[in-house]
PDB file of C-alpha atoms in Angstrom:
ATOM      1  CA  MET L 286     111.307  28.533  25.866  1.00  0.00           C
ATOM      2  CA  ALA L 287     112.956  29.173  22.668  1.00  0.00           C
ATOM      3  CA  ASN L 288     116.377  29.989  22.445  1.00  0.00           C
ATOM      4  CA  ASN L 289     116.369  33.446  21.143  1.00  0.00           C
ATOM      5  CA  ILE L 290     113.525  36.110  21.513  1.00  0.00           C
ATOM      6  CA  THR L 291     113.362  39.145  19.815  1.00  0.00           C
ATOM      7  CA  PHE L 292     110.988  41.911  20.434  1.00  0.00           C
ATOM      8  CA  ILE L 293     110.322  44.622  17.736  1.00  0.00           C
ATOM      9  CA  GLY L 294     109.390  47.430  20.090  1.00  0.00           C
ATOM     10  CA  ALA L 295     110.849  48.350  23.520  1.00  0.00           C
ATOM     11  CA  GLY L 296     107.578  50.010  24.952  1.00  0.00           C
ATOM     12  CA  ASN L 297     106.022  49.367  28.432  1.00  0.00           C
ATOM     13  CA  MET L 298     104.585  46.065  27.288  1.00  0.00           C
ATOM     14  CA  ALA L 299     107.304  44.691  25.911  1.00  0.00           C
ATOM     15  CA  THR L 300     109.414  45.390  28.804  1.00  0.00           C
ATOM     16  CA  ALA L 301     107.076  44.037  31.173  1.00  0.00           C
ATOM     17  CA  ILE L 302     106.923  40.706  29.382  1.00  0.00           C
ATOM     18  CA  ILE L 303     110.978  40.799  29.431  1.00  0.00           C
ATOM     19  CA  GLY L 304     110.974  41.677  32.904  1.00  0.00           C
ATOM     20  CA  GLY L 305     108.849  38.655  33.590  1.00  0.00           C
ATOM     21  CA  LEU L 306     110.790  36.338  31.512  1.00  0.00           C
ATOM     22  CA  LEU L 307     113.843  37.317  33.522  1.00  0.00           C
ATOM     23  CA  ASP L 308     112.463  36.879  36.745  1.00  0.00           C
ATOM     24  CA  SER L 309     111.329  33.508  35.422  1.00  0.00           C
ATOM     25  CA  GLY L 310     115.099  32.637  34.764  1.00  0.00           C
ATOM     26  CA  VAL L 311     115.475  32.978  31.335  1.00  0.00           C
ATOM     27  CA  ASP L 312     118.866  34.260  30.424  1.00  0.00           C
ATOM     28  CA  PRO L 313     118.973  37.904  29.593  1.00  0.00           C
ATOM     29  CA  ALA L 314     121.621  37.359  26.738  1.00  0.00           C
ATOM     30  CA  THR L 315     118.870  35.432  24.843  1.00  0.00           C
ATOM     31  CA  ILE L 316     116.843  38.468  24.722  1.00  0.00           C
ATOM     32  CA  THR L 317     116.874  41.348  22.291  1.00  0.00           C
ATOM     33  CA  ALA L 318     114.480  44.575  21.823  1.00  0.00           C
ATOM     34  CA  THR L 319     114.715  47.247  19.071  1.00  0.00           C
ATOM     35  CA  SER L 320     113.676  50.620  18.867  1.00  0.00           C
ATOM     36  CA  PRO L 321     114.231  53.312  16.159  1.00  0.00           C
ATOM     37  CA  ASN L 322     115.843  55.692  19.177  1.00  0.00           C
ATOM     38  CA  GLU L 323     118.639  54.452  21.175  1.00  0.00           C
ATOM     39  CA  SER L 324     117.704  56.983  23.773  1.00  0.00           C
ATOM     40  CA  GLU L 325     114.903  54.769  24.590  1.00  0.00           C
ATOM     41  CA  LEU L 326     116.803  51.574  24.406  1.00  0.00           C
ATOM     42  CA  ALA L 327     119.701  52.882  26.728  1.00  0.00           C
ATOM     43  CA  PRO L 328     117.760  52.710  30.016  1.00  0.00           C
ATOM     44  CA  VAL L 329     116.238  49.424  28.818  1.00  0.00           C
ATOM     45  CA  LYS L 330     119.668  47.661  28.536  1.00  0.00           C
ATOM     46  CA  ALA L 331     120.949  49.265  31.551  1.00  0.00           C
ATOM     47  CA  ARG L 332     117.812  48.295  33.807  1.00  0.00           C
ATOM     48  CA  LEU L 333     117.385  44.669  32.196  1.00  0.00           C
ATOM     49  CA  GLY L 334     120.763  43.822  30.939  1.00  0.00           C
ATOM     50  CA  ILE L 335     119.493  42.369  27.799  1.00  0.00           C
ATOM     51  CA  HIS L 336     120.780  42.988  24.140  1.00  0.00           C
ATOM     52  CA  THR L 337     119.231  46.175  22.042  1.00  0.00           C
ATOM     53  CA  SER L 338     119.147  47.402  18.696  1.00  0.00           C
ATOM     54  CA  THR L 339     117.928  49.836  16.217  1.00  0.00           C
ATOM     55  CA  ASP L 340     118.127  47.507  13.441  1.00  0.00           C
ATOM     56  CA  ASN L 341     115.167  45.208  13.260  1.00  0.00           C
ATOM     57  CA  ASN L 342     116.288  43.249  10.422  1.00  0.00           C
ATOM     58  CA  ALA L 343     119.848  42.082  12.037  1.00  0.00           C
ATOM     59  CA  ALA L 344     117.628  41.625  15.326  1.00  0.00           C
ATOM     60  CA  VAL L 345     115.736  39.076  13.852  1.00  0.00           C
ATOM     61  CA  ALA L 346     118.296  37.135  11.878  1.00  0.00           C
ATOM     62  CA  ASP L 347     118.714  34.534  14.651  1.00  0.00           C
ATOM     63  CA  ALA L 348     115.551  34.772  16.423  1.00  0.00           C
ATOM     64  CA  ASP L 349     113.682  31.905  17.213  1.00  0.00           C
ATOM     65  CA  VAL L 350     110.849  33.891  18.602  1.00  0.00           C
ATOM     66  CA  VAL L 351     109.626  37.421  17.297  1.00  0.00           C
ATOM     67  CA  VAL L 352     107.356  39.461  19.358  1.00  0.00           C
ATOM     68  CA  LEU L 353     105.740  42.518  17.653  1.00  0.00           C
ATOM     69  CA  ALA L 354     105.007  45.146  20.253  1.00  0.00           C
ATOM     70  CA  VAL L 355     104.628  48.223  18.033  1.00  0.00           C
ATOM     71  CA  LYS L 356     101.662  50.302  17.705  1.00  0.00           C
ATOM     72  CA  PRO L 357      99.125  48.908  15.273  1.00  0.00           C
ATOM     73  CA  GLN L 358      99.235  52.026  13.258  1.00  0.00           C
ATOM     74  CA  ILE L 359     102.877  51.490  11.947  1.00  0.00           C
ATOM     75  CA  MET L 360     102.723  47.597  11.935  1.00  0.00           C
ATOM     76  CA  ARG L 361     102.415  47.650   8.259  1.00  0.00           C
ATOM     77  CA  SER L 362     105.280  49.323   7.677  1.00  0.00           C
ATOM     78  CA  VAL L 363     107.359  47.717  10.485  1.00  0.00           C
ATOM     79  CA  CYS L 364     106.505  44.306   8.960  1.00  0.00           C
ATOM     80  CA  GLU L 365     107.024  44.963   5.430  1.00  0.00           C
ATOM     81  CA  GLN L 366     110.502  45.991   6.192  1.00  0.00           C
ATOM     82  CA  LEU L 367     110.844  42.884   8.246  1.00  0.00           C
ATOM     83  CA  SER L 368     109.418  40.332   5.593  1.00  0.00           C
ATOM     84  CA  ALA L 369     112.563  39.309   3.829  1.00  0.00           C
ATOM     85  CA  SER L 370     114.605  38.549   7.136  1.00  0.00           C
ATOM     86  CA  VAL L 371     111.302  36.794   8.638  1.00  0.00           C
ATOM     87  CA  GLN L 372     111.141  34.707   5.638  1.00  0.00           C
ATOM     88  CA  HIS L 373     114.709  33.286   5.760  1.00  0.00           C
ATOM     89  CA  GLN L 374     114.552  32.781   9.696  1.00  0.00           C
ATOM     90  CA  GLN L 375     111.040  31.241   9.894  1.00  0.00           C
ATOM     91  CA  PRO L 376     110.539  32.072  13.627  1.00  0.00           C
ATOM     92  CA  LEU L 377     107.163  31.814  15.369  1.00  0.00           C
ATOM     93  CA  VAL L 378     105.782  35.416  15.291  1.00  0.00           C
ATOM     94  CA  ILE L 379     103.958  36.668  18.204  1.00  0.00           C
ATOM     95  CA  SER L 380     101.909  39.789  17.981  1.00  0.00           C
ATOM     96  CA  ILE L 381     100.390  42.054  20.819  1.00  0.00           C
ATOM     97  CA  ALA L 382      99.109  44.641  18.812  1.00  0.00           C
ATOM     98  CA  ALA L 383      95.034  45.154  19.409  1.00  0.00           C
ATOM     99  CA  GLY L 384      93.038  45.042  16.494  1.00  0.00           C
ATOM    100  CA  LEU L 385      95.025  43.351  13.769  1.00  0.00           C
ATOM    101  CA  ASP L 386      94.151  39.957  12.692  1.00  0.00           C
ATOM    102  CA  ALA L 387      96.779  37.146  12.046  1.00  0.00           C
ATOM    103  CA  ASP L 388      96.162  36.711   8.421  1.00  0.00           C
ATOM    104  CA  THR L 389      96.600  40.549   7.466  1.00  0.00           C
ATOM    105  CA  ILE L 390      99.896  40.796   9.748  1.00  0.00           C
ATOM    106  CA  ASP L 391     101.114  37.405   7.968  1.00  0.00           C
ATOM    107  CA  GLN L 392     100.625  38.836   4.793  1.00  0.00           C
ATOM    108  CA  TRP L 393     102.600  41.495   5.477  1.00  0.00           C
ATOM    109  CA  LEU L 394     105.279  39.599   6.636  1.00  0.00           C
ATOM    110  CA  GLY L 395     105.289  37.653   3.243  1.00  0.00           C
ATOM    111  CA  GLY L 396     102.961  34.999   4.223  1.00  0.00           C
ATOM    112  CA  ASN L 397     102.909  31.292   5.390  1.00  0.00           C
ATOM    113  CA  ASN L 398     104.467  32.333   9.092  1.00  0.00           C
ATOM    114  CA  ALA L 399     103.747  30.572  12.187  1.00  0.00           C
ATOM    115  CA  MET L 400     101.732  33.252  13.904  1.00  0.00           C
ATOM    116  CA  VAL L 401     100.253  33.905  17.594  1.00  0.00           C
ATOM    117  CA  ARG L 402      98.111  36.752  17.902  1.00  0.00           C
ATOM    118  CA  CYS L 403      98.005  37.869  21.664  1.00  0.00           C
ATOM    119  CA  MET L 404      95.203  39.800  23.683  1.00  0.00           C
ATOM    120  CA  PRO L 405      96.994  40.968  26.769  1.00  0.00           C
ATOM    121  CA  ASN L 406      95.822  43.868  29.293  1.00  0.00           C
ATOM    122  CA  THR L 407      97.535  46.431  31.125  1.00  0.00           C
ATOM    123  CA  PRO L 408      97.770  44.613  34.526  1.00  0.00           C
ATOM    124  CA  SER L 409     100.570  42.351  32.777  1.00  0.00           C
ATOM    125  CA  LEU L 410     102.690  45.559  33.714  1.00  0.00           C
ATOM    126  CA  VAL L 411     102.771  44.316  37.110  1.00  0.00           C
ATOM    127  CA  GLY L 412     102.579  40.767  36.898  1.00  0.00           C
ATOM    128  CA  TYR L 413      98.908  39.796  37.248  1.00  0.00           C
ATOM    129  CA  GLY L 414      97.873  39.913  33.127  1.00  0.00           C
ATOM    130  CA  ALA L 415      95.392  37.959  31.501  1.00  0.00           C
ATOM    131  CA  SER L 416      95.872  37.362  28.151  1.00  0.00           C
ATOM    132  CA  GLY L 417      93.746  35.451  25.494  1.00  0.00           C
ATOM    133  CA  LEU L 418      95.819  33.774  22.882  1.00  0.00           C
ATOM    134  CA  TYR L 419      95.100  32.550  18.972  1.00  0.00           C
ATOM    135  CA  ALA L 420      97.662  30.174  16.881  1.00  0.00           C
ATOM    136  CA  ASN L 421      97.027  29.821  12.870  1.00  0.00           C
ATOM    137  CA  ALA L 422      97.440  26.435  11.522  1.00  0.00           C
ATOM    138  CA  LYS L 423     101.258  26.846  10.927  1.00  0.00           C
ATOM    139  CA  VAL L 424     102.160  26.916  14.931  1.00  0.00           C
ATOM    140  CA  SER L 425     103.636  23.906  15.830  1.00  0.00           C
ATOM    141  CA  SER L 426     102.766  22.268  19.574  1.00  0.00           C
ATOM    142  CA  GLU L 427     106.115  23.286  20.481  1.00  0.00           C
ATOM    143  CA  GLN L 428     105.846  26.714  19.362  1.00  0.00           C
ATOM    144  CA  ARG L 429     102.439  26.998  21.033  1.00  0.00           C
ATOM    145  CA  GLU L 430     104.202  26.087  24.529  1.00  0.00           C
ATOM    146  CA  ALA L 431     106.450  28.811  23.942  1.00  0.00           C
ATOM    147  CA  ALA L 432     104.032  31.419  23.340  1.00  0.00           C
ATOM    148  CA  THR L 433     102.148  30.169  26.250  1.00  0.00           C
ATOM    149  CA  GLN L 434     105.419  30.501  28.647  1.00  0.00           C
ATOM    150  CA  LEU L 435     106.222  33.882  27.096  1.00  0.00           C
ATOM    151  CA  MET L 436     102.899  35.260  28.304  1.00  0.00           C
ATOM    152  CA  GLU L 437     102.698  33.413  31.548  1.00  0.00           C
ATOM    153  CA  ALA L 438     105.784  35.479  32.628  1.00  0.00           C
ATOM    154  CA  VAL L 439     103.259  38.273  33.086  1.00  0.00           C
ATOM    155  CA  GLY L 440      99.688  36.533  34.116  1.00  0.00           C
ATOM    156  CA  ILE L 441      97.508  33.822  32.986  1.00  0.00           C
ATOM    157  CA  VAL L 442      97.073  32.734  29.318  1.00  0.00           C
ATOM    158  CA  GLU L 443      93.649  31.401  28.027  1.00  0.00           C
ATOM    159  CA  TRP L 444      93.655  30.147  24.419  1.00  0.00           C
ATOM    160  CA  VAL L 445      90.653  30.208  22.016  1.00  0.00           C
ATOM    161  CA  GLU L 446      90.381  28.355  18.805  1.00  0.00           C
ATOM    162  CA  GLU L 447      88.980  30.550  16.754  1.00  0.00           C
ATOM    163  CA  GLU L 448      90.192  34.131  16.159  1.00  0.00           C
ATOM    164  CA  GLY L 449      87.215  36.014  16.308  1.00  0.00           C
ATOM    165  CA  LEU L 450      86.883  34.828  19.919  1.00  0.00           C
ATOM    166  CA  LEU L 451      89.459  37.282  20.710  1.00  0.00           C
ATOM    167  CA  ASP L 452      87.210  40.220  20.349  1.00  0.00           C
ATOM    168  CA  ALA L 453      85.252  38.601  23.392  1.00  0.00           C
ATOM    169  CA  VAL L 454      88.681  38.407  24.945  1.00  0.00           C
ATOM    170  CA  THR L 455      89.269  41.930  24.620  1.00  0.00           C
ATOM    171  CA  ALA L 456      85.577  42.671  25.931  1.00  0.00           C
ATOM    172  CA  VAL L 457      86.209  40.526  28.910  1.00  0.00           C
ATOM    173  CA  SER L 458      90.104  41.292  30.047  1.00  0.00           C
ATOM    174  CA  GLY L 459      91.769  43.302  27.509  1.00  0.00           C
ATOM    175  CA  SER L 460      89.543  46.226  28.471  1.00  0.00           C
ATOM    176  CA  ALA L 461      88.020  45.045  31.261  1.00  0.00           C
ATOM    177  CA  PRO L 462      90.513  46.868  33.696  1.00  0.00           C
ATOM    178  CA  ALA L 463      88.949  50.377  33.019  1.00  0.00           C
ATOM    179  CA  TYR L 464      85.622  48.914  34.426  1.00  0.00           C
ATOM    180  CA  PHE L 465      87.064  48.302  37.395  1.00  0.00           C
ATOM    181  CA  PHE L 466      88.748  51.783  37.874  1.00  0.00           C
ATOM    182  CA  LEU L 467      85.437  53.399  36.715  1.00  0.00           C
ATOM    183  CA  MET L 468      83.779  50.982  39.469  1.00  0.00           C
ATOM    184  CA  PHE L 469      86.567  52.316  42.066  1.00  0.00           C
ATOM    185  CA  GLU L 470      86.110  56.020  40.959  1.00  0.00           C
ATOM    186  CA  ALA L 471      81.984  55.569  41.744  1.00  0.00           C
ATOM    187  CA  MET L 472      82.688  53.898  44.989  1.00  0.00           C
ATOM    188  CA  GLU L 473      84.785  56.340  46.072  1.00  0.00           C
ATOM    189  CA  GLU L 474      82.402  59.288  45.085  1.00  0.00           C
ATOM    190  CA  ALA L 475      79.844  57.449  46.691  1.00  0.00           C
ATOM    191  CA  ALA L 476      81.551  57.056  50.031  1.00  0.00           C
ATOM    192  CA  VAL L 477      83.090  60.648  50.185  1.00  0.00           C
ATOM    193  CA  LYS L 478      78.907  61.623  49.809  1.00  0.00           C
ATOM    194  CA  LEU L 479      78.229  59.105  53.008  1.00  0.00           C
ATOM    195  CA  GLY L 480      81.508  60.983  54.987  1.00  0.00           C
ATOM    196  CA  LEU L 481      84.572  59.231  54.386  1.00  0.00           C
ATOM    197  CA  PRO L 482      87.531  61.091  53.119  1.00  0.00           C
ATOM    198  CA  ALA L 483      88.631  60.500  49.437  1.00  0.00           C
ATOM    199  CA  ALA L 484      91.753  58.706  50.144  1.00  0.00           C
ATOM    200  CA  THR L 485      90.438  56.308  52.952  1.00  0.00           C
ATOM    201  CA  ALA L 486      87.423  55.288  50.456  1.00  0.00           C
ATOM    202  CA  ARG L 487      89.964  54.742  47.630  1.00  0.00           C
ATOM    203  CA  ARG L 488      92.000  52.472  49.913  1.00  0.00           C
ATOM    204  CA  LEU L 489      89.127  50.290  51.024  1.00  0.00           C
ATOM    205  CA  ALA L 490      87.318  50.120  47.824  1.00  0.00           C
ATOM    206  CA  ILE L 491      90.603  48.948  46.028  1.00  0.00           C
ATOM    207  CA  GLN L 492      91.781  46.522  49.015  1.00  0.00           C
ATOM    208  CA  THR L 493      88.339  45.044  48.924  1.00  0.00           C
ATOM    209  CA  ALA L 494      88.484  44.470  45.283  1.00  0.00           C
ATOM    210  CA  LEU L 495      91.819  42.648  45.596  1.00  0.00           C
ATOM    211  CA  GLY L 496      90.464  40.408  48.533  1.00  0.00           C
ATOM    212  CA  ALA L 497      87.374  39.763  46.475  1.00  0.00           C
ATOM    213  CA  ALA L 498      89.260  38.837  43.415  1.00  0.00           C
ATOM    214  CA  THR L 499      91.493  36.685  45.444  1.00  0.00           C
ATOM    215  CA  MET L 500      88.721  34.605  47.160  1.00  0.00           C
ATOM    216  CA  ALA L 501      86.995  34.223  43.852  1.00  0.00           C
ATOM    217  CA  GLN L 502      90.520  32.837  42.292  1.00  0.00           C
ATOM    218  CA  GLN L 503      91.080  30.471  45.347  1.00  0.00           C
ATOM    219  CA  SER L 504      87.612  29.330  45.809  1.00  0.00           C
ATOM    220  CA  GLU L 505      85.899  26.300  44.020  1.00  0.00           C
ATOM    221  CA  LYS L 506      82.578  28.149  44.335  1.00  0.00           C
ATOM    222  CA  ASP L 507      81.308  30.115  41.645  1.00  0.00           C
ATOM    223  CA  PRO L 508      81.050  33.626  41.759  1.00  0.00           C
ATOM    224  CA  ALA L 509      77.263  33.489  42.472  1.00  0.00           C
ATOM    225  CA  THR L 510      77.515  31.252  45.229  1.00  0.00           C
ATOM    226  CA  LEU L 511      80.404  33.728  46.797  1.00  0.00           C
ATOM    227  CA  LYS L 512      78.080  36.456  46.298  1.00  0.00           C
ATOM    228  CA  GLN L 513      74.928  35.032  48.117  1.00  0.00           C
ATOM    229  CA  ASN L 514      77.619  33.862  50.747  1.00  0.00           C
ATOM    230  CA  VAL L 515      78.018  37.511  51.770  1.00  0.00           C
ATOM    231  CA  MET L 516      74.302  38.098  51.720  1.00  0.00           C
ATOM    232  CA  SER L 517      72.191  37.684  54.966  1.00  0.00           C
ATOM    233  CA  PRO L 518      68.381  37.969  54.310  1.00  0.00           C
ATOM    234  CA  GLY L 519      66.932  41.351  54.933  1.00  0.00           C
ATOM    235  CA  GLY L 520      70.827  42.682  55.357  1.00  0.00           C
ATOM    236  CA  THR L 521      72.535  45.471  54.104  1.00  0.00           C
ATOM    237  CA  THR L 522      74.447  43.710  51.215  1.00  0.00           C
ATOM    238  CA  GLU L 523      71.156  42.355  50.135  1.00  0.00           C
ATOM    239  CA  ARG L 524      70.116  45.496  49.905  1.00  0.00           C
ATOM    240  CA  ALA L 525      72.365  46.593  48.085  1.00  0.00           C
ATOM    241  CA  ILE L 526      72.633  44.053  45.645  1.00  0.00           C
ATOM    242  CA  GLN L 527      68.718  44.109  44.783  1.00  0.00           C
ATOM    243  CA  HIS L 528      69.438  47.851  43.971  1.00  0.00           C
ATOM    244  CA  MET L 529      72.169  47.057  41.737  1.00  0.00           C
ATOM    245  CA  GLU L 530      69.713  44.340  40.184  1.00  0.00           C
ATOM    246  CA  ASN L 531      66.548  46.437  39.896  1.00  0.00           C
ATOM    247  CA  ALA L 532      68.943  49.122  37.957  1.00  0.00           C
ATOM    248  CA  GLN L 533      69.446  46.472  35.428  1.00  0.00           C
ATOM    249  CA  LEU L 534      73.507  46.354  36.273  1.00  0.00           C
ATOM    250  CA  ARG L 535      73.639  43.173  34.398  1.00  0.00           C
ATOM    251  CA  THR L 536      72.370  44.396  31.092  1.00  0.00           C
ATOM    252  CA  THR L 537      74.384  47.183  31.199  1.00  0.00           C
ATOM    253  CA  ILE L 538      77.667  45.312  31.599  1.00  0.00           C
ATOM    254  CA  ALA L 539      76.434  43.141  28.972  1.00  0.00           C
ATOM    255  CA  ASP L 540      75.660  45.984  26.482  1.00  0.00           C
ATOM    256  CA  ALA L 541      78.959  47.677  27.396  1.00  0.00           C
ATOM    257  CA  MET L 542      81.158  44.493  26.345  1.00  0.00           C
ATOM    258  CA  GLN L 543      79.180  44.150  23.291  1.00  0.00           C
ATOM    259  CA  ALA L 544      80.044  47.525  22.402  1.00  0.00           C
ATOM    260  CA  CYS L 545      83.561  47.121  23.101  1.00  0.00           C
ATOM    261  CA  ALA L 546      83.718  43.419  20.959  1.00  0.00           C
ATOM    262  CA  ASP L 547      81.915  45.515  18.041  1.00  0.00           C
ATOM    263  CA  ARG L 548      84.383  48.080  18.097  1.00  0.00           C
ATOM    264  CA  ALA L 549      87.335  45.610  18.416  1.00  0.00           C
ATOM    265  CA  GLN L 550      85.971  44.048  14.791  1.00  0.00           C
ATOM    266  CA  ALA L 551      85.808  47.542  13.543  1.00  0.00           C
ATOM    267  CA  MET L 552      89.019  48.642  14.452  1.00  0.00           C
ATOM    268  CA  ALA L 553      90.449  45.483  12.938  1.00  0.00           C
ATOM    269  CA  GLN L 554      88.841  46.046   9.626  1.00  0.00           C
ATOM    270  CA  GLU L 555      90.012  49.829   9.770  1.00  0.00           C
ATOM    271  CA  LEU L 556      93.531  48.840  10.218  1.00  0.00           C
ATOM    272  CA  SER L 557      93.805  45.871   7.970  1.00  0.00           C
ATOM    273  CA  ASP L 558      92.094  48.307   4.863  1.00  0.00           C
ATOM    274  CA  ARG L 559      95.028  50.828   5.516  1.00  0.00           C
TER     275      ARG L 559
END
């Protein structure tokens, strides 16, 4: 891991990553987080023991890695104010903002920067994230490893070699926690109709999802085989799966993921035009 890491922004995702870094043994003295509001920084400093600052440029002055963790809507103004400091320091810049492509952010920062664009997801907040990363041509192998270590502090990392594939990452992991939450919601509602108390149904559905995910993660078998192993000919699981297949569940999922990827592309265009 690089010597000094500065987070521009001290919100939930930034503090989750910082917490993961600290848990992995990174020295809190090497981490700085910034915010225009001292009231936001005070509890972060007290809880994590890191440096904090309301001055973005001062925080970047000796940074090896700068993590841009602000809302996409204010990214341009933040980057333009930082451009002189970034050009002088030449850190690795990692953006975790949704929708903004690396070239756009690079231009706002003055150009010719080593840029990594990251698409994390909300389970990163509890250490079970899945992040897709893309690096531009300026990123060295050492910087790529630094980005990997940073995001592995909150989950798994998968690199893509084309930035456009981050739209697919958004569809399969970035937005996907909501797909599973919808599944839990629907299963709970259906179980209540079958007579179970809502709290019981929720616990059973969530624990079952956790167990299925753990089995899939630990098994060498693919999901199709694991699914088949649960199904007995003429049994209850087979009947349920047949119903889902007949209802075109696969098509619904594919269409939803395509809509997600299409929207990611459109949002990137809207944000870069601002």
